[in-house]
Amino acid sequence: MELTVWLGLLASALFISISPGPGAIFSISQGTQYGLKRSIISVIGLQLGLMSQIIFLLLGLGVLIDQFPSIFSIIKMLGMLYLIALGIMQWLKKIEQISTSKAYLEKAFNPLSSLLKGFFVNITNIKGTVFFLALIPLFVDLTALKISTCLILTATLISVDLIVMIGYVMLAEISKSFLSDPKKILWQNRVTGSTLILIGLIMGTS
C-alpha cells in the first residue's frame, strides 16, 4: 500500500472513530461506570467486533449483501434492537446501583459480559458496515487483495479505533471525578442511555 493511500485510509479511520456513534457512547458509558482499567476489556470487545466486520468484508460480505439486500436489513435491525436494549438498561439503573467504591466495582464488574457487550456493539454497528462497504474499496482492490495489504488495513483501522475509544473512556473517567454525587451520575447515565436509544432508532429507520 502506497504511503499516500495509507494516509487517506488513516484520515478516514480517524474520522469514523471520532464521530459520535455506538462505540463512542458505549465507551463513555463504561468509563463512567468502571474507570479506565476495567473499561479496557470493553474496548477490546469493540475491537474484536470491528475486526470481525473487516474480515467479513474481505471474505466477500459486500458481494453477499449486494446479492441479498435482506441480509443488510437483518444486520441493521439487530444493531438497532441491541443499542435500544443497552440504552434502556442504562436508563433504568437506580441510584443504589451506582457506586464509585472499589468494593462495589469489583462486585459489579463482569469482564466477560463487558467484552461481549463491546463485541456486539460493533459487530451490529451499521455505521461501521456502511463505512467499510463504501470506503475501503477506495483504498484497496478487493479483487486482488494481498495478505500484507489486509494486515495493514486491519492494523490501521483497529489501532486508530482503539486509541480513540480509550480516549473516550479517559474523558468519561475524568468527568466522573466532577460528578461524585450519585444523582448526577444517574442523570449522566440517563443521557447516555437516551443517546444509545436515539442512535438505535436512527440506524433502524434511516
Short mmCIF file of C-alpha atoms in Angstrom, two decimals:
data_model
loop_
_atom_site.label_atom_id
_atom_site.label_comp_id
_atom_site.label_asym_id
_atom_site.label_seq_id
_atom_site.Cartn_x
_atom_site.Cartn_y
_atom_site.Cartn_z
CA MET A 1 0.00 0.00 0.00
CA GLU A 2 1.42 3.36 -1.05
CA LEU A 3 2.03 5.96 1.64
CA THR A 4 -0.46 8.45 0.19
CA VAL A 5 -3.16 5.77 0.05
CA TRP A 6 -2.41 4.72 3.62
CA LEU A 7 -2.61 8.33 4.85
CA GLY A 8 -6.02 8.63 3.23
CA LEU A 9 -7.12 5.44 4.97
CA LEU A 10 -5.72 6.72 8.26
CA ALA A 11 -7.61 10.02 7.97
CA SER A 12 -10.86 8.22 7.13
CA ALA A 13 -10.43 5.78 10.03
CA LEU A 14 -9.80 8.67 12.42
CA PHE A 15 -12.91 10.47 11.22
CA ILE A 16 -15.20 7.46 11.59
CA SER A 17 -13.82 6.65 15.07
CA ILE A 18 -14.07 10.18 16.46
CA SER A 19 -17.54 10.85 15.08
CA PRO A 20 -20.24 10.13 17.71
CA GLY A 21 -21.60 6.64 17.34
CA PRO A 22 -22.48 3.49 19.30
CA GLY A 23 -18.84 2.66 20.09
CA ALA A 24 -18.12 6.13 21.44
CA ILE A 25 -21.27 6.23 23.56
CA PHE A 26 -20.60 2.72 24.87
CA SER A 27 -17.01 3.65 25.78
CA ILE A 28 -18.19 6.75 27.63
CA SER A 29 -20.76 4.66 29.49
CA GLN A 30 -18.18 2.06 30.54
CA GLY A 31 -15.64 4.72 31.54
CA THR A 32 -18.21 6.45 33.72
CA GLN A 33 -19.18 3.24 35.47
CA TYR A 34 -15.90 1.36 35.84
CA GLY A 35 -12.99 3.70 35.10
CA LEU A 36 -10.12 3.24 32.66
CA LYS A 37 -8.55 -0.02 33.86
CA ARG A 38 -11.74 -2.07 33.90
CA SER A 39 -13.13 -0.48 30.72
CA ILE A 40 -10.14 -1.63 28.67
CA ILE A 41 -11.81 -5.05 28.37
CA SER A 42 -14.90 -3.37 26.87
CA VAL A 43 -12.73 -1.50 24.37
CA ILE A 44 -11.07 -4.79 23.41
CA GLY A 45 -14.54 -6.22 22.80
CA LEU A 46 -15.26 -3.28 20.50
CA GLN A 47 -12.10 -4.03 18.52
CA LEU A 48 -12.99 -7.72 18.20
CA GLY A 49 -16.34 -6.68 16.73
CA LEU A 50 -14.61 -4.22 14.42
CA MET A 51 -12.13 -6.87 13.31
CA SER A 52 -14.97 -9.27 12.57
CA GLN A 53 -16.63 -6.68 10.33
CA ILE A 54 -13.37 -6.17 8.43
CA ILE A 55 -12.89 -9.93 7.98
CA PHE A 56 -16.48 -10.37 6.77
CA LEU A 57 -15.94 -7.66 4.20
CA LEU A 58 -12.66 -9.10 2.99
CA LEU A 59 -14.27 -12.52 2.67
CA GLY A 60 -16.97 -11.16 0.41
CA LEU A 61 -19.77 -9.88 2.64
CA GLY A 62 -20.08 -6.84 0.37
CA VAL A 63 -20.87 -9.06 -2.59
CA LEU A 64 -23.27 -11.14 -0.48
CA ILE A 65 -25.18 -8.08 0.73
CA ASP A 66 -25.32 -6.76 -2.82
CA GLN A 67 -26.90 -10.02 -3.96
CA PHE A 68 -29.18 -10.43 -0.92
CA PRO A 69 -30.21 -6.98 0.43
CA SER A 70 -32.30 -8.61 3.17
CA ILE A 71 -29.09 -9.57 4.99
CA PHE A 72 -28.24 -5.88 5.28
CA SER A 73 -31.70 -5.22 6.75
CA ILE A 74 -31.27 -8.01 9.27
CA ILE A 75 -27.91 -6.63 10.43
CA LYS A 76 -29.44 -3.17 10.72
CA MET A 77 -32.40 -4.40 12.78
CA LEU A 78 -30.15 -6.41 15.12
CA GLY A 79 -27.97 -3.37 15.68
CA MET A 80 -30.99 -1.18 16.36
CA LEU A 81 -32.51 -3.60 18.88
CA TYR A 82 -29.22 -4.17 20.69
CA LEU A 83 -28.47 -0.46 21.08
CA ILE A 84 -32.00 0.24 22.29
CA ALA A 85 -31.70 -2.58 24.83
CA LEU A 86 -28.38 -1.20 26.10
CA GLY A 87 -29.89 2.27 26.32
CA ILE A 88 -32.88 1.04 28.31
CA MET A 89 -30.62 -0.87 30.72
CA GLN A 90 -28.53 2.27 31.20
CA TRP A 91 -31.60 4.46 31.69
CA LEU A 92 -33.24 2.18 34.24
CA LYS A 93 -30.26 1.97 36.60
CA LYS A 94 -31.20 3.05 40.09
CA ILE A 95 -29.18 5.19 42.48
CA GLU A 96 -28.44 2.21 44.70
CA GLN A 97 -26.85 0.51 41.67
CA ILE A 98 -24.39 3.39 41.23
CA SER A 99 -21.30 3.49 43.38
CA THR A 100 -17.69 4.51 42.88
CA SER A 101 -16.33 2.41 45.74
CA LYS A 102 -13.66 -0.14 44.84
CA ALA A 103 -15.54 -2.95 46.60
CA TYR A 104 -18.74 -2.28 44.67
CA LEU A 105 -16.99 -2.03 41.31
CA GLU A 106 -15.17 -5.33 41.88
CA LYS A 107 -18.50 -6.98 42.65
CA ALA A 108 -20.49 -5.37 39.82
CA PHE A 109 -17.90 -5.67 37.05
CA ASN A 110 -18.07 -8.77 34.86
CA PRO A 111 -15.14 -8.98 32.39
CA LEU A 112 -16.80 -11.50 30.06
CA SER A 113 -20.06 -9.55 29.97
CA SER A 114 -18.21 -6.30 29.23
CA LEU A 115 -16.18 -7.99 26.48
CA LEU A 116 -19.29 -9.43 24.82
CA LYS A 117 -21.20 -6.16 25.10
CA GLY A 118 -18.40 -4.33 23.34
CA PHE A 119 -18.21 -7.03 20.68
CA PHE A 120 -21.92 -6.90 19.87
CA VAL A 121 -21.99 -3.10 19.83
CA ASN A 122 -19.51 -3.06 16.94
CA ILE A 123 -20.48 -6.24 15.13
CA THR A 124 -24.03 -4.83 14.74
CA ASN A 125 -22.88 -1.25 14.11
CA ILE A 126 -24.43 -0.42 10.76
CA LYS A 127 -22.44 2.81 10.52
CA GLY A 128 -19.23 0.78 10.53
CA THR A 129 -20.62 -1.65 7.97
CA VAL A 130 -21.61 1.15 5.61
CA PHE A 131 -18.21 2.79 6.11
CA PHE A 132 -16.34 -0.38 5.22
CA LEU A 133 -18.53 -1.25 2.24
CA ALA A 134 -18.32 2.26 0.81
CA LEU A 135 -14.81 3.46 1.59
CA ILE A 136 -12.45 0.50 1.89
CA PRO A 137 -12.73 -0.30 -1.85
CA LEU A 138 -11.45 3.23 -2.48
CA PHE A 139 -8.17 2.34 -0.80
CA VAL A 140 -7.65 -1.30 -1.72
CA ASP A 141 -8.52 -3.50 -4.66
CA LEU A 142 -10.83 -6.15 -3.20
CA THR A 143 -10.45 -8.30 -6.32
CA ALA A 144 -6.67 -8.62 -5.93
CA LEU A 145 -6.01 -8.50 -2.21
CA LYS A 146 -2.65 -9.40 -0.74
CA ILE A 147 -2.11 -10.65 2.79
CA SER A 148 0.19 -7.71 3.52
CA THR A 149 -2.49 -5.25 2.39
CA CYS A 150 -5.10 -6.96 4.58
CA LEU A 151 -2.79 -6.78 7.59
CA ILE A 152 -2.01 -3.09 7.04
CA LEU A 153 -5.69 -2.31 6.55
CA THR A 154 -6.81 -4.18 9.65
CA ALA A 155 -3.98 -2.91 11.86
CA THR A 156 -4.65 0.70 10.85
CA LEU A 157 -8.39 0.58 11.49
CA ILE A 158 -8.08 -1.30 14.78
CA SER A 159 -5.22 0.83 16.12
CA VAL A 160 -6.98 4.11 15.38
CA ASP A 161 -10.27 2.99 16.90
CA LEU A 162 -8.51 1.53 19.95
CA ILE A 163 -6.74 4.82 20.68
CA VAL A 164 -9.87 6.90 20.14
CA MET A 165 -12.08 4.68 22.31
CA ILE A 166 -9.53 4.69 25.13
CA GLY A 167 -9.57 8.48 24.81
CA TYR A 168 -13.34 8.50 25.25
CA VAL A 169 -13.02 6.24 28.30
CA MET A 170 -10.41 8.53 29.85
CA LEU A 171 -12.60 11.59 29.28
CA ALA A 172 -15.52 9.80 30.91
CA GLU A 173 -13.40 8.82 33.92
CA ILE A 174 -12.15 12.39 34.32
CA SER A 175 -15.67 13.79 34.14
CA LYS A 176 -16.78 11.26 36.73
CA SER A 177 -14.50 12.88 39.31
CA PHE A 178 -16.59 16.02 38.91
CA LEU A 179 -19.79 14.02 39.36
CA SER A 180 -19.23 12.46 42.76
CA ASP A 181 -22.91 12.81 43.59
CA PRO A 182 -24.68 9.53 42.61
CA LYS A 183 -27.72 11.54 41.50
CA LYS A 184 -25.59 13.41 38.96
CA ILE A 185 -24.10 10.14 37.72
CA LEU A 186 -27.63 8.76 37.48
CA TRP A 187 -28.66 11.57 35.16
CA GLN A 188 -25.48 11.18 33.15
CA ASN A 189 -26.37 7.51 32.69
CA ARG A 190 -29.85 8.51 31.55
CA VAL A 191 -28.42 10.92 29.00
CA THR A 192 -26.08 8.19 27.75
CA GLY A 193 -28.92 5.68 27.64
CA SER A 194 -31.19 8.07 25.77
CA THR A 195 -28.41 8.73 23.26
CA LEU A 196 -27.97 4.99 22.65
CA ILE A 197 -31.70 4.60 22.11
CA LEU A 198 -31.77 7.57 19.74
CA ILE A 199 -28.82 6.24 17.72
CA GLY A 200 -30.50 2.83 17.53
CA LEU A 201 -33.74 4.37 16.25
CA ILE A 202 -31.90 6.48 13.69
CA MET A 203 -29.96 3.43 12.49
CA GLY A 204 -33.13 1.38 12.21
CA THR A 205 -35.18 3.97 10.32
CA SER A 206 -32.55 5.53 8.03
#
